Amino acid sequence: MEDSTSLKQEKENHELKEVEGPWEKKTAASPQDPDPQSSEPLEAEQVPETGPQPSKSPPWSPRSRTSMVLGDLTVPGALPPHSPPQQPSSTPPLTLGEQDLGTPLQSDRTTSIIPNAGTPLSDPLEQPSDKRESTFHRTRQLEENTFPQSQQSKSDLYGPKDPSYDTSKQKELRFDIFQEEDSNSNCDLLQLEPGASEVAPSVLEIAIQNAKAYLLRTSSKSGLNLYDHLSNVLTKILDERPENAVDIIENISQDVKMAHFSKKLDTLQNENELLPMYEIAEMQKTLFLQGNLEGADQELEDEIAESSLPNVMESAFYFEQAGVGLGTDETYRIFLALKQLTETHPIQRCRFWGKILGIERNYIVAEVEFREGEDEEEVEEEEVAEERDNEAIEADEEEEDELPKPFYKPPPTIPKEENRTGANKYVYFVCNEPGRPWVKLPSVMPAQIVIARKIKKFFTGRLDAPILSYPPFPGNESNYLRAQIARISAGTQVSPLGFFQFGEEEGEEEEEVEGGRESFEENPDFEGIQVMDLVESLSNWVHHVQHILPQRFRICLLGQHGCPQISSHSMLLQSSDPTSGLEHMPFPMAKSLRIST
Amino acid sequence: MDAESLLLSLELASGSGQGLSPDRRASLLTSLLLVKRDYRYDRVLFWGRILGIVADYYIAQGLSEDQLAPRKTLYSLNCTDWSLLPPATEETMAQTAMVKGRFMGDPSHEYEHTEIQKVNEGEKIFEEEVVVQVKEETRLVSIIDQIDQAVAIIPRGALFKTPFGPSNVNRTFEGLSLSEAKKLSSYFHFREAIDLKNKTLLEKADLDPSLDFMDSLEHDIPKGSWSIQMERGNALVVLRSLLWPGLTFYHAPRTKNYGYIYVGTGEKNLDLPFML
């Protein structure tokens, strides 16, 4: 006992201060923490007195050892100001050496350890009771010395753990808890000699444990338990030593309850986790609300809406019959997002182009045609950029006069097509999810299409992501996305023969074949083709968007040597390749809504 | 996906863009129920749909009590009549390894390819060109098996292993928490463990033998072959395989809903490392 007493005294001095710390931390975490020792900071003095107690039998120890938990380590906010020495030790998450608290094989008993500068202590009394399994771990390795030293009365529970009012009915389990080089100097080496009496738990002990278990039962309403509350109250009284304590005991109890800062660890995490979900929900809610806000302009809107907004739900219904679709509510949200797009931008016509899947996020693409004269902002910027480039080149050339000039001249860059023509006929907007702001994609350059044909890359979902590839792609993900959209649109937009016709009267068809017909409109005389005809052969389907030529980037009609003798009012674009529309998708991650036979 | 929660599952997995038309859905509901009764399966999964040029194959799988036992695969062209497929063997895998391209949609279609085989005749060894014909059914079998082995996944905790050997559905599985749902390590391959034995003792110590008895997705090669996304805010986590494009796995965290479906052309994405 001598060594134990000396150690104990050491501990006392050490831990009187820290005792309050962990205690408070414990109260904060008490709903989580089945730790009865939180009550006893001041009872540390009594610790040595609780010496002669019968100790538990060794079979209990392994279990308790395996279930050592640190009560308050994960309560960051509850660190009391006066326990700085404990902080370093207590804040880092601790893991048990080899025991996994999560294993269902474990018994339910957990012993809690007061994180007294990392001095773990196990409460023997908790073992038999049904405690919740705590999931806190300790980083320090706990080693247990040999148990079976049959000294009974060697209850050296060090640290302020010892529940004071359990003195009368305590059982102790003694452990040797050995901590390895904790850099924190305040770490105490807790040595508990294992008391291993071979006495089986007697009836009295069982009753004690049951009583304690009952006291530790948490209330479903407030998350407190009686044990902790009583220990808090007693501690407070002993701290403050008020006059006539017995008369004001109820008030003190109430105060303690009010001061009890029940920090539920889960709440913090939950709030963080659920936030994105609420964010999205709110953003989408605004989508729903916007439509109802404008009352006066409704008539105007209706007229415009008819021509500009597509009937997404109707098309989705038809696509669903074919087995292609995004689900009803998602489609409706896309419809609302498109509506928002048409309201914020001067758009003449808008169409839901499709959805492209990416690794981190997806893209929802809308194909848009601006009203006349609205889309000229970008042109000026690019001209300025070109001028700068020219100046830079001239400067370089002057300096290099002395060096031999290379004969190689890079092929002239193919000029970009004008807006509203060719591949830039439509403007595309993308967003990551319906409800998020729409971003306009830049116009596509011929060089980009040429290189896009040679590479195959996944989309990440971020428009500014770089595309690392060989041959190097001139641009970032937004340019690549635009190039792919252009290729898809040019290659896969089909319609039944005769559905579209050219708008203008054409004098001589031959002259205009090379110029490329660019404007078409619906044929009002179109009567529809029988379904069987459409299904059986592909000659009834035509591309109504021009193909992209390999080098020129100028679009050319397919199959010009087909049948040109059709009258000017009907479609002149030739029939498509037999495998068009059903071809192997060139890019696995680009899934657009397409018509299939 | 479980045939019992088919409609909900299809709705949740619809983010990938491919689904089923209403008439197929309705016929699936009834026909899968009949399949379960006739073949006496414990659970019937609607595996997915393989797109062919002329027609599509609808695939279902039946499971017995032991969830990890080899599953029986059935296919149908119209979601009403189901035919059992033979189990995949090494030979079929070897044969179909040479076949490339889309599925036709006709189970009796034969793919031909010529192989150069060395034929021994006495002392002479000469090479002969042999035309090998592979039926589309065989190819179907092996593709389904490959996809299952490679990318069929299940969240951690959905199955548990009993000491006697068989693994059962865990009825106390309440779903992954949000933080767990975003990690690849909480999902396992739905097949017998291959990699598990190669783990070090230290890693194994952290595992729970009743829950962690399958390979996790963390160590899949190549890294990055899975794309994890949260849809609808955080209400749904969707994993898509980039190696077999078309496989979608969905799970609503904190609920019991999970499942995977394959809707695709049945071709492995061999360009994956270049595309990442």
CSV table of C-alpha atoms in Angstrom, one decimal, chain B:
chain,number,residue,atom,x,y,z
B,1,MET,CA,-32.4,-4.0,-57.2
B,2,ASP,CA,-34.9,-5.9,-55.3
B,3,ALA,CA,-37.9,-6.8,-57.2
B,4,GLU,CA,-40.1,-5.9,-54.3
B,5,SER,CA,-39.2,-2.3,-54.2
B,6,LEU,CA,-38.9,-2.0,-58.0
B,7,LEU,CA,-40.8,1.2,-58.5
B,8,LEU,CA,-39.1,3.1,-55.8
B,9,SER,CA,-35.7,1.8,-56.9
B,10,LEU,CA,-36.2,2.8,-60.5
B,11,GLU,CA,-37.2,6.2,-59.5
B,12,LEU,CA,-34.1,6.6,-57.4
B,13,ALA,CA,-31.8,5.3,-60.0
B,14,SER,CA,-33.3,7.4,-62.8
B,15,GLY,CA,-30.6,10.0,-62.5
B,16,SER,CA,-28.5,8.2,-65.0
B,17,GLY,CA,-31.0,8.8,-67.7
B,18,GLN,CA,-31.9,5.3,-68.7
B,19,GLY,CA,-34.8,3.6,-67.2
B,20,LEU,CA,-37.8,1.6,-68.1
B,21,SER,CA,-40.9,2.5,-69.9
B,22,PRO,CA,-44.2,2.2,-68.0
B,23,ASP,CA,-45.3,-0.9,-69.8
B,24,ARG,CA,-42.1,-2.7,-69.1
B,25,ARG,CA,-42.3,-1.7,-65.5
B,26,ALA,CA,-45.7,-3.1,-65.1
B,27,SER,CA,-44.9,-6.4,-66.8
B,28,LEU,CA,-41.8,-6.7,-64.7
B,29,LEU,CA,-43.7,-6.3,-61.5
B,30,THR,CA,-45.9,-9.2,-62.3
B,31,SER,CA,-43.5,-11.5,-64.0
B,32,LEU,CA,-40.8,-11.2,-61.4
B,33,LEU,CA,-43.3,-12.3,-58.8
B,34,LEU,CA,-44.1,-15.3,-60.8
B,35,VAL,CA,-40.4,-16.1,-61.3
B,36,LYS,CA,-39.9,-16.0,-57.6
B,37,ARG,CA,-42.7,-18.4,-57.0
B,38,ASP,CA,-41.8,-20.8,-59.7
B,39,TYR,CA,-38.1,-21.1,-59.1
B,40,ARG,CA,-38.5,-20.8,-55.4
B,41,TYR,CA,-35.9,-18.0,-54.9
B,42,ASP,CA,-35.5,-16.2,-51.7
B,43,ARG,CA,-35.0,-12.9,-53.4
B,44,VAL,CA,-35.2,-11.8,-57.0
B,45,LEU,CA,-33.2,-8.9,-58.2
B,46,PHE,CA,-33.8,-7.0,-61.3
B,47,TRP,CA,-30.3,-6.8,-62.6
B,48,GLY,CA,-30.7,-4.5,-65.5
B,49,ARG,CA,-30.9,-4.2,-69.2
B,50,ILE,CA,-28.4,-4.8,-71.9
B,51,LEU,CA,-29.0,-2.7,-74.9
B,52,GLY,CA,-28.8,-4.5,-78.2
B,53,ILE,CA,-29.1,-3.2,-81.7
B,54,VAL,CA,-32.3,-4.9,-82.5
B,55,ALA,CA,-33.7,-5.6,-79.1
B,56,ASP,CA,-32.7,-5.3,-75.5
B,57,TYR,CA,-32.2,-8.0,-72.9
B,58,TYR,CA,-33.8,-7.7,-69.5
B,59,ILE,CA,-31.9,-9.6,-66.9
B,60,ALA,CA,-33.0,-10.8,-63.5
B,61,GLN,CA,-31.2,-12.7,-60.9
B,62,GLY,CA,-32.5,-15.0,-58.2
B,63,LEU,CA,-30.8,-15.5,-54.9
B,64,SER,CA,-31.1,-18.3,-52.4
B,65,GLU,CA,-30.8,-18.0,-48.6
B,66,ASP,CA,-27.1,-17.6,-48.7
B,67,GLN,CA,-26.6,-14.3,-50.3
B,68,LEU,CA,-23.1,-15.0,-51.6
B,69,ALA,CA,-23.9,-18.3,-53.3
B,70,PRO,CA,-23.8,-18.2,-57.1
B,71,ARG,CA,-26.8,-16.5,-58.4
B,72,LYS,CA,-29.1,-17.8,-61.1
B,73,THR,CA,-29.5,-15.5,-64.0
B,74,LEU,CA,-32.5,-15.2,-66.2
B,75,TYR,CA,-33.1,-13.2,-69.3
B,76,SER,CA,-36.1,-12.0,-71.1
B,77,LEU,CA,-36.7,-10.0,-74.2
B,78,ASN,CA,-40.1,-8.7,-73.3
B,79,CYS,CA,-40.1,-8.7,-69.5
B,80,THR,CA,-42.8,-11.4,-69.4
B,81,ASP,CA,-41.1,-14.7,-70.4
B,82,TRP,CA,-38.0,-15.5,-68.6
B,83,SER,CA,-35.4,-18.1,-69.5
B,84,LEU,CA,-32.7,-19.4,-67.3
B,85,LEU,CA,-29.1,-18.9,-68.4
B,86,PRO,CA,-26.4,-21.4,-67.8
B,87,PRO,CA,-23.8,-20.5,-65.3
B,88,ALA,CA,-20.6,-19.0,-66.5
B,89,THR,CA,-17.5,-21.2,-66.8
B,90,GLU,CA,-13.9,-20.6,-67.6
B,91,GLU,CA,-14.3,-21.8,-71.1
B,92,THR,CA,-17.1,-19.5,-71.9
B,93,MET,CA,-15.1,-16.6,-70.6
B,94,ALA,CA,-12.2,-17.5,-72.7
B,95,GLN,CA,-14.4,-17.8,-75.8
B,96,THR,CA,-16.2,-14.6,-75.4
B,97,ALA,CA,-13.1,-12.6,-74.6
B,98,MET,CA,-12.5,-12.3,-78.3
B,99,VAL,CA,-15.9,-11.0,-79.2
B,100,LYS,CA,-16.3,-7.2,-79.4
B,101,GLY,CA,-19.0,-4.9,-80.4
B,102,ARG,CA,-22.6,-4.4,-79.5
B,103,PHE,CA,-25.0,-7.0,-78.7
B,104,MET,CA,-27.4,-7.8,-81.5
B,105,GLY,CA,-30.4,-8.5,-79.5
B,106,ASP,CA,-31.0,-11.9,-80.9
B,107,PRO,CA,-30.0,-14.7,-78.5
B,108,SER,CA,-29.2,-17.2,-81.3
B,109,HIS,CA,-27.0,-14.8,-83.2
B,110,GLU,CA,-23.6,-16.2,-83.7
B,111,TYR,CA,-20.4,-14.2,-83.6
B,112,GLU,CA,-17.7,-15.5,-85.8
B,113,HIS,CA,-14.1,-14.8,-85.4
B,114,THR,CA,-11.1,-16.6,-86.6
B,115,GLU,CA,-8.5,-17.8,-84.4
B,116,ILE,CA,-5.1,-19.2,-85.2
B,117,GLN,CA,-4.7,-22.4,-83.3
B,118,LYS,CA,-1.8,-24.6,-83.2
B,119,VAL,CA,-2.8,-28.1,-84.1
B,120,ASN,CA,-0.5,-31.0,-83.4
B,121,GLU,CA,-0.6,-33.7,-85.9
B,122,GLY,CA,1.9,-36.2,-85.1
B,123,GLU,CA,5.2,-34.4,-85.2
B,124,LYS,CA,4.1,-31.5,-87.2
B,125,ILE,CA,3.0,-28.4,-85.5
B,126,PHE,CA,1.3,-26.1,-87.9
B,127,GLU,CA,-1.1,-23.3,-87.4
B,128,GLU,CA,-4.6,-23.4,-88.6
B,129,GLU,CA,-7.1,-20.8,-88.9
B,130,VAL,CA,-10.1,-21.9,-87.0
B,131,VAL,CA,-13.4,-20.1,-87.2
B,132,VAL,CA,-14.9,-20.1,-83.8
B,133,GLN,CA,-18.5,-19.4,-83.4
B,134,VAL,CA,-19.8,-18.0,-80.3
B,135,LYS,CA,-23.5,-17.7,-79.6
B,136,GLU,CA,-24.8,-14.5,-78.2
B,137,GLU,CA,-26.3,-16.3,-75.3
B,138,THR,CA,-22.9,-17.4,-74.2
B,139,ARG,CA,-21.6,-14.0,-74.6
B,140,LEU,CA,-24.5,-12.7,-72.5
B,141,VAL,CA,-23.7,-15.1,-69.7
B,142,SER,CA,-20.0,-14.2,-69.5
B,143,ILE,CA,-20.6,-10.5,-69.7
B,144,ILE,CA,-23.2,-10.6,-66.9
B,145,ASP,CA,-20.7,-12.6,-64.9
B,146,GLN,CA,-17.9,-10.2,-65.5
B,147,ILE,CA,-20.0,-7.2,-64.5
B,148,ASP,CA,-21.1,-9.0,-61.4
B,149,GLN,CA,-17.7,-9.9,-60.4
B,150,ALA,CA,-16.3,-6.4,-61.1
B,151,VAL,CA,-18.9,-3.9,-60.1
B,152,ALA,CA,-21.9,-5.3,-58.3
B,153,ILE,CA,-21.8,-3.5,-54.9
B,154,ILE,CA,-23.5,-3.5,-51.6
B,155,PRO,CA,-23.2,-1.1,-48.7
B,156,ARG,CA,-21.4,-2.2,-45.6
B,157,GLY,CA,-23.6,-3.8,-43.0
B,158,ALA,CA,-26.3,-4.9,-45.4
B,159,LEU,CA,-25.2,-8.5,-45.1
B,160,PHE,CA,-23.7,-10.3,-42.2
B,161,LYS,CA,-22.0,-13.6,-42.0
B,162,THR,CA,-22.9,-16.3,-39.6
B,163,PRO,CA,-20.4,-18.5,-38.1
B,164,PHE,CA,-21.7,-21.4,-40.0
B,165,GLY,CA,-20.7,-19.9,-43.3
B,166,PRO,CA,-23.7,-18.5,-45.2
B,167,SER,CA,-24.3,-14.8,-45.3
B,168,ASN,CA,-27.7,-13.4,-44.6
B,169,VAL,CA,-29.5,-10.2,-45.1
B,170,ASN,CA,-29.1,-8.0,-42.1
B,171,ARG,CA,-32.5,-6.9,-41.0
B,172,THR,CA,-31.1,-4.4,-38.6
B,173,PHE,CA,-29.3,-2.5,-41.3
B,174,GLU,CA,-30.5,1.0,-41.0
B,175,GLY,CA,-28.5,2.6,-43.7
B,176,LEU,CA,-25.2,4.3,-43.8
B,177,SER,CA,-24.7,7.6,-42.2
B,178,LEU,CA,-24.0,10.6,-44.3
B,179,SER,CA,-20.3,10.7,-43.7
B,180,GLU,CA,-19.9,7.0,-44.3
B,181,ALA,CA,-22.0,7.2,-47.4
B,182,LYS,CA,-19.5,9.5,-49.1
B,183,LYS,CA,-16.6,7.1,-48.6
B,184,LEU,CA,-15.7,4.4,-51.0
B,185,SER,CA,-14.7,2.1,-48.1
B,186,SER,CA,-18.2,1.7,-47.0
B,187,TYR,CA,-19.2,-0.2,-50.1
B,188,PHE,CA,-18.3,-3.8,-50.8
B,189,HIS,CA,-18.2,-6.0,-53.8
B,190,PHE,CA,-21.1,-8.3,-53.8
B,191,ARG,CA,-19.1,-11.4,-54.3
B,192,GLU,CA,-16.7,-13.7,-52.5
B,193,ALA,CA,-13.7,-11.9,-51.1
B,194,ILE,CA,-10.6,-12.1,-53.1
B,195,ASP,CA,-8.4,-9.5,-51.6
B,196,LEU,CA,-9.3,-10.0,-48.1
B,197,LYS,CA,-6.6,-12.5,-47.4
B,198,ASN,CA,-3.9,-10.2,-48.6
B,199,LYS,CA,-4.5,-7.7,-46.0
B,200,THR,CA,-2.0,-7.2,-43.3
B,201,LEU,CA,-2.8,-8.3,-39.8
B,202,LEU,CA,-3.0,-4.8,-38.6
B,203,GLU,CA,-5.7,-4.0,-41.1
B,204,LYS,CA,-7.6,-7.1,-40.4
B,205,ALA,CA,-7.6,-6.2,-36.7
B,206,ASP,CA,-9.9,-3.3,-37.4
B,207,LEU,CA,-12.3,-5.3,-39.3
B,208,ASP,CA,-15.4,-6.9,-37.9
B,209,PRO,CA,-15.5,-10.5,-39.1
B,210,SER,CA,-19.3,-10.6,-39.3
B,211,LEU,CA,-19.6,-7.5,-41.4
B,212,ASP,CA,-16.4,-7.0,-43.2
B,213,PHE,CA,-16.1,-10.2,-45.1
B,214,MET,CA,-16.1,-8.8,-48.6
B,215,ASP,CA,-13.7,-6.6,-50.5
B,216,SER,CA,-14.2,-2.9,-50.2
B,217,LEU,CA,-14.2,-0.6,-53.2
B,218,GLU,CA,-11.3,1.4,-51.8
B,219,HIS,CA,-8.6,-0.7,-53.4
B,220,ASP,CA,-10.1,-1.1,-56.8
B,221,ILE,CA,-7.8,-0.7,-59.7
B,222,PRO,CA,-7.7,1.7,-61.3
B,223,LYS,CA,-8.2,4.3,-58.7
B,224,GLY,CA,-10.9,6.6,-59.6
B,225,SER,CA,-13.0,4.1,-61.4
B,226,TRP,CA,-16.0,5.0,-59.3
B,227,SER,CA,-17.8,8.2,-59.3
B,228,ILE,CA,-19.6,9.1,-56.1
B,229,GLN,CA,-22.2,11.8,-56.3
B,230,MET,CA,-24.8,13.1,-54.0
B,231,GLU,CA,-28.1,13.9,-55.6
B,232,ARG,CA,-31.0,15.8,-54.3
B,233,GLY,CA,-28.8,17.6,-51.8
B,234,ASN,CA,-27.7,14.9,-49.6
B,235,ALA,CA,-30.7,12.7,-49.8
B,236,LEU,CA,-29.3,10.2,-52.2
B,237,VAL,CA,-25.8,8.9,-52.9
B,238,VAL,CA,-25.2,7.5,-56.4
B,239,LEU,CA,-22.2,5.5,-57.4
B,240,ARG,CA,-21.5,5.1,-61.0
B,241,SER,CA,-18.9,2.8,-62.4
B,242,LEU,CA,-16.6,4.2,-65.0
B,243,LEU,CA,-15.2,0.8,-65.9
B,244,TRP,CA,-18.5,-0.6,-66.9
B,245,PRO,CA,-20.4,2.5,-67.9
B,246,GLY,CA,-24.1,2.1,-67.2
B,247,LEU,CA,-23.8,0.6,-63.8
B,248,THR,CA,-25.6,2.8,-61.3
B,249,PHE,CA,-25.7,2.1,-57.6
B,250,TYR,CA,-27.9,4.2,-55.4
B,251,HIS,CA,-28.4,4.4,-51.7
B,252,ALA,CA,-30.5,6.7,-49.6
B,253,PRO,CA,-28.5,7.3,-46.4
B,254,ARG,CA,-30.1,6.4,-43.2
B,255,THR,CA,-32.7,4.3,-44.9
B,256,LYS,CA,-32.7,0.8,-46.0
B,257,ASN,CA,-33.0,1.6,-49.7
B,258,TYR,CA,-30.1,0.6,-51.8
B,259,GLY,CA,-29.7,-1.3,-55.1
B,260,TYR,CA,-27.8,-1.4,-58.3
B,261,ILE,CA,-28.9,-1.6,-61.9
B,262,TYR,CA,-27.0,-2.0,-65.1
B,263,VAL,CA,-28.3,-0.3,-68.2
B,264,GLY,CA,-25.8,-0.2,-70.9
B,265,THR,CA,-24.3,-1.8,-73.9
B,266,GLY,CA,-22.4,-4.5,-72.1
B,267,GLU,CA,-19.0,-3.3,-73.1
B,268,LYS,CA,-16.1,-2.7,-70.8
B,269,ASN,CA,-14.6,0.7,-71.0
B,270,LEU,CA,-11.0,-0.2,-71.7
B,271,ASP,CA,-10.0,3.4,-72.2
B,272,LEU,CA,-10.6,4.2,-68.6
B,273,PRO,CA,-7.1,5.1,-67.6
B,274,PHE,CA,-6.8,7.5,-70.4
B,275,MET,CA,-10.0,9.2,-69.7
B,276,LEU,CA,-9.5,10.0,-66.1
